Each structure stands twice: as C-alpha cells, then as structure tokens.
PDB file of C-alpha atoms in Angstrom:
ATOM      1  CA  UNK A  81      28.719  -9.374  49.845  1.00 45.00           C
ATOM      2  CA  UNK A  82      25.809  -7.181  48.930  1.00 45.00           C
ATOM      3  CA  UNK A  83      28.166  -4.778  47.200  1.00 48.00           C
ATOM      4  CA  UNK A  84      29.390  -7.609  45.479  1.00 50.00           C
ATOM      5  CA  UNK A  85      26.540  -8.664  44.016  1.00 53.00           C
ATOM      6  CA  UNK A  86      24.478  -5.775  42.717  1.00 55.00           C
ATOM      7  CA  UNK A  87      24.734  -5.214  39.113  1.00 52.00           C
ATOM      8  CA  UNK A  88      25.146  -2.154  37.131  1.00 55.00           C
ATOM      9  CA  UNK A  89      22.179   0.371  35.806  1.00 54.00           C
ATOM     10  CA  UNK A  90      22.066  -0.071  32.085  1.00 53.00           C
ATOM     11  CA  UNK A  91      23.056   3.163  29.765  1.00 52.00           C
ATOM     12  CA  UNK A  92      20.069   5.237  29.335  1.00 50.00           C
ATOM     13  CA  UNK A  93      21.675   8.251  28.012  1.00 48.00           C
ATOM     14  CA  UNK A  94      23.952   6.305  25.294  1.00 49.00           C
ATOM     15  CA  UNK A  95      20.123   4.628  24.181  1.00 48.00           C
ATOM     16  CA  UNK A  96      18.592   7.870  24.109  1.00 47.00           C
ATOM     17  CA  UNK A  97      20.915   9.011  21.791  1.00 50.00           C
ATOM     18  CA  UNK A  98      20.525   7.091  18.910  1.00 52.00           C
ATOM     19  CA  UNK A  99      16.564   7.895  18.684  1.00 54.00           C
ATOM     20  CA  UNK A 100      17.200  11.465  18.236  1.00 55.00           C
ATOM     21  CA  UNK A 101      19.328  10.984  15.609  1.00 55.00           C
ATOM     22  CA  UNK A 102      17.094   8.750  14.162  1.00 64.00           C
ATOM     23  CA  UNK A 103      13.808  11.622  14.204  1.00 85.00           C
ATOM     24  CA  UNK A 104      16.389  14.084  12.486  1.00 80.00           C
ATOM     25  CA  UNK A 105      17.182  11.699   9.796  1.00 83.00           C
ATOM     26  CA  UNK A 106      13.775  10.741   9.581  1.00 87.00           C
ATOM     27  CA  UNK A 107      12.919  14.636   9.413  1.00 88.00           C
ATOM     28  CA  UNK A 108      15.134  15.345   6.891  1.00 89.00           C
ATOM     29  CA  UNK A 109      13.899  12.578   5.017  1.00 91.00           C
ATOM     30  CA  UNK A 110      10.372  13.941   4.665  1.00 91.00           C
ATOM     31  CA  UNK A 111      11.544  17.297   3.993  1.00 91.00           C
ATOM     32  CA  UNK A 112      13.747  16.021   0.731  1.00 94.00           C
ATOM     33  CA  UNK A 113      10.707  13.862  -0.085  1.00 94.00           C
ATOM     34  CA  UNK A 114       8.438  16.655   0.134  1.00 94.00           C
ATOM     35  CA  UNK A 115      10.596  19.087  -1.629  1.00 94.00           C
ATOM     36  CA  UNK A 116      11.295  16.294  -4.507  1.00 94.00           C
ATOM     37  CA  UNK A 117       7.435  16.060  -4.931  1.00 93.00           C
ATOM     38  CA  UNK A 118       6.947  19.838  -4.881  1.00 92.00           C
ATOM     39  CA  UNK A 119       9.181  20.380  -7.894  1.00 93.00           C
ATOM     40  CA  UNK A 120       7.572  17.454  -9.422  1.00 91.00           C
ATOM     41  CA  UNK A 121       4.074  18.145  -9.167  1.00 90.00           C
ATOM     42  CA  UNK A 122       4.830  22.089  -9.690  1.00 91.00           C
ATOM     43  CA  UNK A 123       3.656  21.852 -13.465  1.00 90.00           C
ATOM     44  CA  UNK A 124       0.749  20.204 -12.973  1.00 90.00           C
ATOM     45  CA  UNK A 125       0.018  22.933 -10.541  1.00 92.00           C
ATOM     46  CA  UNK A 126       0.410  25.228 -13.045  1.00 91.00           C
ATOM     47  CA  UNK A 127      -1.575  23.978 -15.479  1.00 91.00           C
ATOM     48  CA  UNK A 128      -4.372  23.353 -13.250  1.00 92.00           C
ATOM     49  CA  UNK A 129      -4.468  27.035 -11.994  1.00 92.00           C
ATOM     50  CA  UNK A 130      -4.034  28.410 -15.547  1.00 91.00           C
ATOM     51  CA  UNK A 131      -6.773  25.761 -16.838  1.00 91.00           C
ATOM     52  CA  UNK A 132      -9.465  28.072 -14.664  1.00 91.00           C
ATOM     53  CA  UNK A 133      -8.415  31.990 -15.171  1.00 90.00           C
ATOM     54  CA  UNK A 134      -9.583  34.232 -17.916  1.00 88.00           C
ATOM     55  CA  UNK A 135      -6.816  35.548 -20.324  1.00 87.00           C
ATOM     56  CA  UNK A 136      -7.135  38.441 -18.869  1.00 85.00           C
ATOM     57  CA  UNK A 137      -6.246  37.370 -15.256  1.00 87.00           C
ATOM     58  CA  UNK A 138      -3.879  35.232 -16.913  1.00 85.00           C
ATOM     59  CA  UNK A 139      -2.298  38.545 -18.352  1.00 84.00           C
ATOM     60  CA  UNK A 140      -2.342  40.552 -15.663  1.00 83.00           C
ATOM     61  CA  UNK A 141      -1.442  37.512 -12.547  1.00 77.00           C
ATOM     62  CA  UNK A 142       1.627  35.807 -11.697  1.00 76.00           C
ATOM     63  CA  UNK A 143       2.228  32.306 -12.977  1.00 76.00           C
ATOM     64  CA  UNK A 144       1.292  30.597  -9.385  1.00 80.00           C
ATOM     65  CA  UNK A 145      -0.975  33.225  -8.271  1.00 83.00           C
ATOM     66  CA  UNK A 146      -4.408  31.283  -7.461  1.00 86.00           C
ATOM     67  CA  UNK A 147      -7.443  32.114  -9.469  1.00 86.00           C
ATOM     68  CA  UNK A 148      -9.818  35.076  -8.166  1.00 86.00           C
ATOM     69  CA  UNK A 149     -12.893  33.287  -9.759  1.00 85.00           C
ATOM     70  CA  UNK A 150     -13.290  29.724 -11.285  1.00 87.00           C
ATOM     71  CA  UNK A 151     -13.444  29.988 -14.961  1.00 86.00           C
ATOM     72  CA  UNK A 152     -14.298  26.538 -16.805  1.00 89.00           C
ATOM     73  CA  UNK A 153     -15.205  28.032 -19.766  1.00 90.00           C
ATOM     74  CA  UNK A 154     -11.347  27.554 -21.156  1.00 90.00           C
ATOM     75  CA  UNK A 155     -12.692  23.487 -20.616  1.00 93.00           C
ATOM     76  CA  UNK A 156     -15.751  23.253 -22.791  1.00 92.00           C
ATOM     77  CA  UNK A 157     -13.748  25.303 -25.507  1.00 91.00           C
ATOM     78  CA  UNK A 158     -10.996  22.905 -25.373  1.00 91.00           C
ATOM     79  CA  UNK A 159     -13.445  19.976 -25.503  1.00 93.00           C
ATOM     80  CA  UNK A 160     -15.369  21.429 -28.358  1.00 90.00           C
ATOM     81  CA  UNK A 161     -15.183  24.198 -30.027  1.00 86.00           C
ATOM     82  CA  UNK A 162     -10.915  24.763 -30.313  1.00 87.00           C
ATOM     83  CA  UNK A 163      -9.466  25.015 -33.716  1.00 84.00           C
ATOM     84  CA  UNK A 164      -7.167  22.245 -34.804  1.00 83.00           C
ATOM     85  CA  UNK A 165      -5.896  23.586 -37.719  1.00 76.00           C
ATOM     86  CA  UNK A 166      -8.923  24.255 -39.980  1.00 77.00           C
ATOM     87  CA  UNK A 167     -11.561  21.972 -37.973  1.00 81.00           C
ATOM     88  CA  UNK A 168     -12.903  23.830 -35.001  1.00 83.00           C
ATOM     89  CA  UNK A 169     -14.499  20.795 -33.160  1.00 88.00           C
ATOM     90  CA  UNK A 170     -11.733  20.739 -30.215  1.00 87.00           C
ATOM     91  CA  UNK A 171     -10.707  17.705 -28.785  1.00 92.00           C
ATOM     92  CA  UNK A 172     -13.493  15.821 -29.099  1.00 93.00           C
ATOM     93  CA  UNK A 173     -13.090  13.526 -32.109  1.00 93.00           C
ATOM     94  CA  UNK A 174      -9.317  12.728 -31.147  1.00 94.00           C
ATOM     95  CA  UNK A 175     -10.699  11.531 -27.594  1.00 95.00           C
ATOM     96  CA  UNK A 176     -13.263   9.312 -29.037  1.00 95.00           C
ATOM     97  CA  UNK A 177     -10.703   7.825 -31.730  1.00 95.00           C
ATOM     98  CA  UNK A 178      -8.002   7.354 -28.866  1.00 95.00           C
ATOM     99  CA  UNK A 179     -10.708   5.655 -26.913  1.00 95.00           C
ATOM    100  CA  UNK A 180     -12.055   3.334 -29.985  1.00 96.00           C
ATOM    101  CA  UNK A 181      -8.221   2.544 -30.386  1.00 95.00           C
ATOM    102  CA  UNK A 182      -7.083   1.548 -26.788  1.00 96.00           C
ATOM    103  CA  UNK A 183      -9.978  -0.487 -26.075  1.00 95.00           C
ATOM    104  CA  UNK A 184      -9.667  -3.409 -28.574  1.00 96.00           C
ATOM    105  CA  UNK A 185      -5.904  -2.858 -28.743  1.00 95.00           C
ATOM    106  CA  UNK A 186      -5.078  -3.228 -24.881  1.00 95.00           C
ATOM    107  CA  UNK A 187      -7.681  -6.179 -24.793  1.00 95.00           C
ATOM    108  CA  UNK A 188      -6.444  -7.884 -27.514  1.00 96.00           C
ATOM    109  CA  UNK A 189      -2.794  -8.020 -27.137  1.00 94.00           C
ATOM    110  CA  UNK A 190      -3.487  -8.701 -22.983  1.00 95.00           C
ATOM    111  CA  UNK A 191      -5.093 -11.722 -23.748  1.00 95.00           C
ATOM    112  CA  UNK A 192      -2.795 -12.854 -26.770  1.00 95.00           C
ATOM    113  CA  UNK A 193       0.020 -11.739 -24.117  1.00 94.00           C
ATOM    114  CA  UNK A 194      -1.724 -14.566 -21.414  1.00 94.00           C
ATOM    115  CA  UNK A 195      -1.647 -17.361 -23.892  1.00 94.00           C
ATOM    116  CA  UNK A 196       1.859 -16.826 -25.004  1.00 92.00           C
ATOM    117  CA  UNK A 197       3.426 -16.733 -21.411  1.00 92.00           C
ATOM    118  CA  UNK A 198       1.360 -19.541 -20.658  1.00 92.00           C
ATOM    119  CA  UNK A 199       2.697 -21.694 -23.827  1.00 92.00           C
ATOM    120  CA  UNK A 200       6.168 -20.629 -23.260  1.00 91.00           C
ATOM    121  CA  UNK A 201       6.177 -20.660 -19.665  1.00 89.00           C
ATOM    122  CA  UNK A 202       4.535 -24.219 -18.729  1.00 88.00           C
ATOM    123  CA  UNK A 203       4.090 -25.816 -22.756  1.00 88.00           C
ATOM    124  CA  UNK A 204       7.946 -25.393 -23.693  1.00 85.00           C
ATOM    125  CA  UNK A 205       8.332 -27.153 -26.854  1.00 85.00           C
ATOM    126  CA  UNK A 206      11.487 -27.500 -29.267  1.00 87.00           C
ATOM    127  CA  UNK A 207      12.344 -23.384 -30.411  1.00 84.00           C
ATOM    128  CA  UNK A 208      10.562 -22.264 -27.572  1.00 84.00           C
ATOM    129  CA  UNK A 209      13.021 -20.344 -26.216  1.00 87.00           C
ATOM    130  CA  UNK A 210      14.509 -19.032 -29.527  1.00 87.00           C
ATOM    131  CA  UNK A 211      10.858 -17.944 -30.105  1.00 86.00           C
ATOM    132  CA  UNK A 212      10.756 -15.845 -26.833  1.00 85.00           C
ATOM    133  CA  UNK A 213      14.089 -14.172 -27.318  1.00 86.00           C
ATOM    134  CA  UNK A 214      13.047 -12.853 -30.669  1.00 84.00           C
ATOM    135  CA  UNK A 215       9.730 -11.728 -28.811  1.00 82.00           C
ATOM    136  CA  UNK A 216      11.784 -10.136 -26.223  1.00 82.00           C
ATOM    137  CA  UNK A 217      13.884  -8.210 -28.941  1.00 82.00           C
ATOM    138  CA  UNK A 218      10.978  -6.408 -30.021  1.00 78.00           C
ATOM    139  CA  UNK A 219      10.335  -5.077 -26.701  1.00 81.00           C
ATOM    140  CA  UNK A 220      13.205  -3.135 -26.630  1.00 83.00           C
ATOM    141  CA  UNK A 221      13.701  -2.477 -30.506  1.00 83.00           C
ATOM    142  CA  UNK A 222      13.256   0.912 -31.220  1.00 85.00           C
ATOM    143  CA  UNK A 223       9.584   1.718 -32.633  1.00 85.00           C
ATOM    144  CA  UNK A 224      11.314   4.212 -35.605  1.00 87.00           C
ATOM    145  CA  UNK A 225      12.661   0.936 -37.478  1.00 88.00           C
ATOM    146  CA  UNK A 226       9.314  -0.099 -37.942  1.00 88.00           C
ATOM    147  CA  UNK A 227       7.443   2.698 -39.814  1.00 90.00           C
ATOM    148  CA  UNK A 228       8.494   2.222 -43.475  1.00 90.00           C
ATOM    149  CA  UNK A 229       7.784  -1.765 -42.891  1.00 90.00           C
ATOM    150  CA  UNK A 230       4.512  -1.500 -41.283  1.00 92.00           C
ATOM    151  CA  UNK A 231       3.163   1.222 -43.753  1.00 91.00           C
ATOM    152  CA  UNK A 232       3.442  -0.885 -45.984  1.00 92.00           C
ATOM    153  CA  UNK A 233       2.017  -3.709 -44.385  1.00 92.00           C
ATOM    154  CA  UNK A 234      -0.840  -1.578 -43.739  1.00 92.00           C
ATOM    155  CA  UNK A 235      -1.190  -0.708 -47.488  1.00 92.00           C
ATOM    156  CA  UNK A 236      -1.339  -4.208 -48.494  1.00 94.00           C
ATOM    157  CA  UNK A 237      -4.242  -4.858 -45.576  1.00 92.00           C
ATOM    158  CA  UNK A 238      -5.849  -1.869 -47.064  1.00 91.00           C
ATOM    159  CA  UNK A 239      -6.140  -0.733 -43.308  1.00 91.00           C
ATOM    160  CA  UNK A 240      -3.695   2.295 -43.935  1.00 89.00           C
ATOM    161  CA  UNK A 241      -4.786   5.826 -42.624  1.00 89.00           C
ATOM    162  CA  UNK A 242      -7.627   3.973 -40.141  1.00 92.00           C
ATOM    163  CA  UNK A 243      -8.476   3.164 -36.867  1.00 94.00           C
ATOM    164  CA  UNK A 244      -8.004  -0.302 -37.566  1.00 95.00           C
ATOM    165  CA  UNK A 245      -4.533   0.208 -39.009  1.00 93.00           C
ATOM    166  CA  UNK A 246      -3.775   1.576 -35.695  1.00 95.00           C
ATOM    167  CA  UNK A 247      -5.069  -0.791 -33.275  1.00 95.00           C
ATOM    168  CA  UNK A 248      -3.006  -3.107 -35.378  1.00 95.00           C
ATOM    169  CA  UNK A 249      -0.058  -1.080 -35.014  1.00 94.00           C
ATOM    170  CA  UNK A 250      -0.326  -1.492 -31.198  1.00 95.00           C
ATOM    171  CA  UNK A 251      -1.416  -4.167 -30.904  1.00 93.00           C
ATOM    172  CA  UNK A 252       1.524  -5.609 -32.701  1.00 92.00           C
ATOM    173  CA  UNK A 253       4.010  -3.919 -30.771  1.00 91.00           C
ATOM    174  CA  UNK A 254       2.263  -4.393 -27.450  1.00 92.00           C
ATOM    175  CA  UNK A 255       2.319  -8.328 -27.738  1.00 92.00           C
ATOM    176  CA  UNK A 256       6.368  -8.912 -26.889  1.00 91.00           C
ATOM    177  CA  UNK A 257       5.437  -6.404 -23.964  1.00 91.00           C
ATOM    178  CA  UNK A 258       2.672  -8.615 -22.801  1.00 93.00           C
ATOM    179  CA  UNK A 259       3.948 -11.923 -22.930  1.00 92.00           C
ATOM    180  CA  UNK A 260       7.449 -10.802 -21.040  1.00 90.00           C
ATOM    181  CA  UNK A 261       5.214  -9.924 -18.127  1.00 91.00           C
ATOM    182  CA  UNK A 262       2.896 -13.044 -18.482  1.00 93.00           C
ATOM    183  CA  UNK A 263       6.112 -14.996 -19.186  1.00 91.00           C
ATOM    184  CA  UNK A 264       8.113 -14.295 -15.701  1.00 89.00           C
ATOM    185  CA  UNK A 265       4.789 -14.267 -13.934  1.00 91.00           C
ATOM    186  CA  UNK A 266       3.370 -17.798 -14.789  1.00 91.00           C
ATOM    187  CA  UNK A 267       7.322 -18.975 -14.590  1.00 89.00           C
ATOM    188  CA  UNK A 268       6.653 -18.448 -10.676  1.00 88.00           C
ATOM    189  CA  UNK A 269       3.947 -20.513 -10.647  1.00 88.00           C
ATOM    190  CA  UNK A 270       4.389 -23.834  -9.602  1.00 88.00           C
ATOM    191  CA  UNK A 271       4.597 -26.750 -12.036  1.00 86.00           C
ATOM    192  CA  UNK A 272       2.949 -29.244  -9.865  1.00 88.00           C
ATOM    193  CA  UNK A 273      -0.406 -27.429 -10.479  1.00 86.00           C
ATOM    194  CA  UNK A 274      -0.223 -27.927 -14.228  1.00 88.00           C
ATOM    195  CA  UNK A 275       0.949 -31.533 -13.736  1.00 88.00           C
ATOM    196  CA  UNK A 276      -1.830 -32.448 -10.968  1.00 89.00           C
ATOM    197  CA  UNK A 277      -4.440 -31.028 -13.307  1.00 88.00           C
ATOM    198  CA  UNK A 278      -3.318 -33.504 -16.508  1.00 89.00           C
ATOM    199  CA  UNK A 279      -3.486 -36.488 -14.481  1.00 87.00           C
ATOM    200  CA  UNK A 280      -7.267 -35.626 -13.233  1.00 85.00           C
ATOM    201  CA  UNK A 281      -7.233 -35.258 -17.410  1.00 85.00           C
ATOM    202  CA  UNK A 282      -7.487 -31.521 -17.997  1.00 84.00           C
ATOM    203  CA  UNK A 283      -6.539 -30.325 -21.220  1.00 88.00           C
ATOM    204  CA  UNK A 284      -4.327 -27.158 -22.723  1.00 88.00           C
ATOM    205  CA  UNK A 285      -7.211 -24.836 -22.590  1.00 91.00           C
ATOM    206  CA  UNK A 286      -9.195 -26.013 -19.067  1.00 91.00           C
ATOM    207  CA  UNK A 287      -6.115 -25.314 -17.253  1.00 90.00           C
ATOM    208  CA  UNK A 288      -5.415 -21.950 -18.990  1.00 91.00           C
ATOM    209  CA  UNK A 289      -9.176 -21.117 -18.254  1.00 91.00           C
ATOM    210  CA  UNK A 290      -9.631 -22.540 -14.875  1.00 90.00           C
ATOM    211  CA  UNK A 291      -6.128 -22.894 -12.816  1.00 90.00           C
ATOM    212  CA  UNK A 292      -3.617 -20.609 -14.479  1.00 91.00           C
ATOM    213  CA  UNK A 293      -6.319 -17.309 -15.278  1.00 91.00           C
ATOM    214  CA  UNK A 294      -7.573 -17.149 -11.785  1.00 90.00           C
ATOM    215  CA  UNK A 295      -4.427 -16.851 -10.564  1.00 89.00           C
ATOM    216  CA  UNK A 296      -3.271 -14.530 -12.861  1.00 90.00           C
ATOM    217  CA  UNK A 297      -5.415 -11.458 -11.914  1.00 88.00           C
ATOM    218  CA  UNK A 298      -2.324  -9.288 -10.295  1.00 87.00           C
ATOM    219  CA  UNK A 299      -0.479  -9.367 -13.869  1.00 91.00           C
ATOM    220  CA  UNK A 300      -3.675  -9.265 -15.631  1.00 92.00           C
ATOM    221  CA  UNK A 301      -3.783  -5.899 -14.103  1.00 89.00           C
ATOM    222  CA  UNK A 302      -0.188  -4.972 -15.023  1.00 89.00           C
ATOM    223  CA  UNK A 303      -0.797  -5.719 -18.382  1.00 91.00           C
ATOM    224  CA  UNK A 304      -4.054  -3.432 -18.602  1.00 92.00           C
ATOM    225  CA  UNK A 305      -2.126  -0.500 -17.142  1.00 91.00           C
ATOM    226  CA  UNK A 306       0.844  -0.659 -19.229  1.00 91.00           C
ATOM    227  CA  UNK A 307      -0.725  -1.221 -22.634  1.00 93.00           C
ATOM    228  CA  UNK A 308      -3.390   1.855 -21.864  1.00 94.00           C
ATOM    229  CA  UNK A 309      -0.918   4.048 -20.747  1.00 92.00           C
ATOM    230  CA  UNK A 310       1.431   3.103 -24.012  1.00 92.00           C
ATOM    231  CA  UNK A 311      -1.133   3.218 -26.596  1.00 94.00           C
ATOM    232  CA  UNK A 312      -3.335   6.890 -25.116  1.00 95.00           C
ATOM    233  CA  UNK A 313       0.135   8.299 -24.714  1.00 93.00           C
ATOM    234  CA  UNK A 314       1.406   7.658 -28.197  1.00 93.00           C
ATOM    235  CA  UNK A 315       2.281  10.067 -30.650  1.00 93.00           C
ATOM    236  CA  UNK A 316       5.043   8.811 -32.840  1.00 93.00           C
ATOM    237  CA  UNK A 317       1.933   5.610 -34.720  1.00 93.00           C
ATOM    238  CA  UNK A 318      -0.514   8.620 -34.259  1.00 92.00           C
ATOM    239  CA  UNK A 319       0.516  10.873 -36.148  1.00 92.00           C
ATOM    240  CA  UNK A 320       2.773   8.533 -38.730  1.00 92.00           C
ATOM    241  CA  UNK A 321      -0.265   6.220 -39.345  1.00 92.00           C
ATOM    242  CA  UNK A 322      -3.843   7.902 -38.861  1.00 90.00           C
ATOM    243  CA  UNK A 323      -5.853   9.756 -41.067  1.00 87.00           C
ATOM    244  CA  UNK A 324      -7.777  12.517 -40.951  1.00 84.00           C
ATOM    245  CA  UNK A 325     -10.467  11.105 -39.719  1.00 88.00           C
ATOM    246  CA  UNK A 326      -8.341   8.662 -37.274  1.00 91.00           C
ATOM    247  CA  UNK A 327      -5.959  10.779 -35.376  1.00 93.00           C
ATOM    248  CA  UNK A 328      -5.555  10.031 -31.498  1.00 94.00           C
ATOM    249  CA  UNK A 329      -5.770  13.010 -28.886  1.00 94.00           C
ATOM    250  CA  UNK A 330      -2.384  13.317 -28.748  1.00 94.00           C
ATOM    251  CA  UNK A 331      -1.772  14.296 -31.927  1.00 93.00           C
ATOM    252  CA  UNK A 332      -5.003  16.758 -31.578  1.00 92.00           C
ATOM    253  CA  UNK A 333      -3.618  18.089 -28.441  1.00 92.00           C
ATOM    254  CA  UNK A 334      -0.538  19.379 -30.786  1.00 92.00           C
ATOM    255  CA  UNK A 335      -2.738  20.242 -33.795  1.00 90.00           C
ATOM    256  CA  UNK A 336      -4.509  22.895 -31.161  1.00 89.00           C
ATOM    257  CA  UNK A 337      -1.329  23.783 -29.575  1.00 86.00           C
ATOM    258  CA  UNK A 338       0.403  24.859 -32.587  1.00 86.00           C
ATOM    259  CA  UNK A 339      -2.448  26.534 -34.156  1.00 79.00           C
ATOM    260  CA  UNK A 340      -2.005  30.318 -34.738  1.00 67.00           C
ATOM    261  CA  UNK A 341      -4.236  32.356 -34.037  1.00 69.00           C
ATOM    262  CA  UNK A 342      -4.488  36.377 -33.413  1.00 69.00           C
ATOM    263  CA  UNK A 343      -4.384  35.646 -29.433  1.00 75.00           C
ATOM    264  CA  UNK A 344      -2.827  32.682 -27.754  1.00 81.00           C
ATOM    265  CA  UNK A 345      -5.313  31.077 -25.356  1.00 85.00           C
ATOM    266  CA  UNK A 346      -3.024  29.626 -23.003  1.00 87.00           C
ATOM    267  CA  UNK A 347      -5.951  28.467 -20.765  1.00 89.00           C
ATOM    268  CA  UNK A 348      -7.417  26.465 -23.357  1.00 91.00           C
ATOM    269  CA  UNK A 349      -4.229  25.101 -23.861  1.00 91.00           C
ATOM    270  CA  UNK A 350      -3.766  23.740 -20.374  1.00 93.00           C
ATOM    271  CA  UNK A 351      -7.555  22.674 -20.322  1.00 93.00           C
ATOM    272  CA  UNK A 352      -6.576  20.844 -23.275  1.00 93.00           C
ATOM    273  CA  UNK A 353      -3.687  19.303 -21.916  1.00 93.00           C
ATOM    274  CA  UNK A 354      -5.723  18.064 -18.902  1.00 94.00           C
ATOM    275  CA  UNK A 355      -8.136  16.231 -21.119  1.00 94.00           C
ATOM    276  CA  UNK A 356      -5.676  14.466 -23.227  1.00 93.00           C
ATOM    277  CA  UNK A 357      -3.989  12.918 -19.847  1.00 92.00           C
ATOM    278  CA  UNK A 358      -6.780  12.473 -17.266  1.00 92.00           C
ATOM    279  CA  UNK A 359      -7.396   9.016 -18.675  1.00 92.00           C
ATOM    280  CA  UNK A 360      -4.370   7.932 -17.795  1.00 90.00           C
ATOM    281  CA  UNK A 361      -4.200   9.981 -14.365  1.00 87.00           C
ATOM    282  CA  UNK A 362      -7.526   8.334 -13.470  1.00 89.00           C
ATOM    283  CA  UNK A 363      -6.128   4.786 -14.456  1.00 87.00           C
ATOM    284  CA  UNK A 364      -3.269   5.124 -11.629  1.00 83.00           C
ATOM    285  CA  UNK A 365      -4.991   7.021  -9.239  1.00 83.00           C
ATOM    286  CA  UNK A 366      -7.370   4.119  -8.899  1.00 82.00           C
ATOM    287  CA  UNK A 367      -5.171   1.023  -9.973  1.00 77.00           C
ATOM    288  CA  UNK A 368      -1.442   2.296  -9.149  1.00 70.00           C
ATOM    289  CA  UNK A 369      -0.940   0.218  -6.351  1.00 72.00           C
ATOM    290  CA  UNK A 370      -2.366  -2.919  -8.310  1.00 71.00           C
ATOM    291  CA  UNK A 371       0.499  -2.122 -10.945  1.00 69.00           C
ATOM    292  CA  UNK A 372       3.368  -2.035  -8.472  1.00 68.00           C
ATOM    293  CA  UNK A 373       2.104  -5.471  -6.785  1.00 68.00           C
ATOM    294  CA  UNK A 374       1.819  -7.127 -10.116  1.00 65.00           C
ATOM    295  CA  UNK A 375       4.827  -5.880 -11.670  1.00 63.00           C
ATOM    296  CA  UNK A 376       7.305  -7.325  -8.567  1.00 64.00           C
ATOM    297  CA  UNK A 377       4.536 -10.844  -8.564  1.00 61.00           C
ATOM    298  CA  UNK A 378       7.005 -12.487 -10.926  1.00 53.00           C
ATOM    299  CA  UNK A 379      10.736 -11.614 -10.079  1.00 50.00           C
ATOM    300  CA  UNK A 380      11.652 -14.166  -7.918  1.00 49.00           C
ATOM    301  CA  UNK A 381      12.033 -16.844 -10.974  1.00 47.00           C
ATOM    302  CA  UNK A 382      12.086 -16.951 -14.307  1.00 44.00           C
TER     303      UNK A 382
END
C-alpha cells in the first residue's frame, strides 16, 4: 500500500533545461544589441575624437586612434573665428538665429497645436472632421510643394529673407504636426470630465485652462521635442528662405564645411558639427523618455 501511494519526483533536469537556453538567447541578445549600437554610435565616436586632435595628429593617427593630448582649440575656432564663405565669425551668428527662430516657433505652434486638438477633439462642430483631415494632409505633404507658394506669401508680408519669415515658415508647417498629437491625445480623455465641468457652468476656455491643460503635460512634452528637433534640424526653409543676416546653423554648418581653403581643418569641422547638434542631443538626453511616454499616451482611441 505504501508503494502504492507515493508519488513521483517531478522533472528537474527537463526544467533545468529550458533556463539555459533561455541565458544563451538572452546572451546573444545583448551581444546583437551591443554590436547594433556600436556601429551606430561609431560616427559620433569619430567625430568626437577628431573634434580634440591637432591636424597634425590628425595626419599622422589612425581614424579611431584616441587623442595623445586634448586639443579644444578646433572648438573655439569653430564657434568663432571659422570662415563661412567670406565672414569669418564661425558659428556663432547661425546659433543665435537658430535659437531666436525655435523659441517663438516651437511655442507658438505647441500652444496653437493644444487649442486645435482640444476644439476638434471635445468641441466637434459641423466640418470638423473635414477640417482635421485637411490638417492631417499637411503633415505628410511634402515640404518642396510649398516653397514657390510661401515665398511669395512671404513677399507680400514683407517678412521675406528674415527671421520672422522663418518662424512663420515653421510655425506654419508645425501646426498640422501639433494638433495630430494633441488631437489623439485629448480623444483619450474622457468626455464625462468636459461634461461634469459645463454643468458646474465652466466655459470653453476654464476647462481648456484648468481640466484639459493639466492633464495634458505628457503631450505637452511631445510636442516641445518634436517641433525643436524639426525646426534646429532644418535645412531645406533655411537655406530657401533666410537672408544673410537670418540663416540657421545648419545652413552655417555647410557654409564652413564647403569652404575652401589652402588646408582642410577637419577638426574644426567635427567641432562644428558638434555644436550645430548638441541642442538637440541635450534635449533627449534629458527629456527622451518623456517623449516616448507621451507619444504612446494617446493610441488607445482616437
């Protein structure tokens, strides 16, 4: 009866199994992952490295090789005294007019963005949706239609050739951007909230200001990101629409980079480069996680 009754040891071995093969997948996973972000990151590397050498290290070194001695001279030449074309100031100017540009525009067309998701999100009126689809096409019409038009438009503002022609310009072509995202985000949002607040007698604005923008601070943040990374990184309005006196760093960055000269400073080049895109590296070291949250808030409805 004992016999009988005792029950059988369960499988160790076959358990064991399985979590070994599990730690190689998960090793080979890392090392694809790390291999994928080696090759990625591998120019940045580079430019880095070459950002601090002399030429002549440069010259005589390999294209990885690690700098003997720090050299940030190649930086302050690139900030200030690197010939774009015929002006010699480096890329001083273009920062400031790229920074003069994207503050105003981004802010703008974020908040304009906010209103129009709210109106067409919770205020649907007759058209309303005719109105967003036409919104929506501009968000993925491409921007080369739009030159000859908006020169001209530009012309007739007497704006053309300015930093005010191309905040404009972005902030323009920003907006469909903006209220997509605002759209889809405040669609999630539940329509009892908007309802509760009109019977306590709220009106259109009260309930933007003090229900719907409190909660809105994830795609707020989207919105930020998106528009700052679009408008610094542009070069196609930059260089189409500014002046001399107007261009963004982008287009100085390729003003120094194609300037000839008896030796090719390839340090200040990469120091240059740097410049122009540690804005934008800064923006989603510190606020890259904010942007992925935000971005997902709003794709469960709408």
């Amino acid at each position: 009866m004992s016999s009988a009754t005792t029950l059988p040891s369960p499988p160790v071995a076959s358990a064991a199994a399985p979590s070994r093969s599990l730690t190689w997948q998960r090793w080979l996973l890392w090392a694809v992952l790390i291999a994928f972000a080696g090759f990625f990151l591998a120019p940045l590397y580079v430019m880095v490295v070459t950002s601090v050498k002399s030429m002549d290290e440069i010259r005589e070194g390999g294209l990885l090789a690690l700098p003997t001695a720090l050299d940030f001279s190649s930086w302050g030449k690139a900030w200030s005294t690197a010939c774009t074309g015929a002006d010699c100031q480096g890329l001083q100017p273009y920062f400031w007019n790229s920074v003069m540009i994207v503050i105003p525009a981004v802010l703008v067309s974020t908040i304009l963005g906010g209103i129009n998701g709210y109106v067409l999100s919770k205020w649907k009126f007759r058209g309303s949706e005719t109105m967003f689809a036409m919104l929506l096409f501009g968000v993925f019409m491409p921007l080369q239609v739009i030159l000859l038009p908006m020169s001209q438009v530009l012309g007739w503002l007497g704006i053309a050739s300015s930093v005010w022609g191309l905040i404009l310009v972005h902030l323009l072509c920003g907006l469909p951007g903006t209220t997509l995202f605002f759209r889809n985000y405040y669609a999630a949002l539940p329509d009892e909230l908007i309802k509760a607040a009109m019977l306590d007698g709220a009106g259109f604005w009260r309930i933007f200001v003090r229900i719907v923008l409190p909660l809105s601070t994830p795609i707020i943040v989207v919105c930020l990101i998106w528009q700052f990374t679009q408008i610094w990184n542009d070069f196609l309005f930059g260089v189409v629409f500014s002046g001399a006196d107007s261009k963004p760093v982008t287009v100085g960055l390729n003003n120094l980079a194609n300037t000839t000269s008896s030796v090719k400073e390839y340090n200040v080049d990469m120091a240059a480069a740097l410049i122009a895109g540690l804005p934008t590296l800064i923006v989603y070291i510190v606020a890259g996680q904010y942007f992925v949250r935000g971005l997902t808030a709003g794709a469960v409805k709408g």
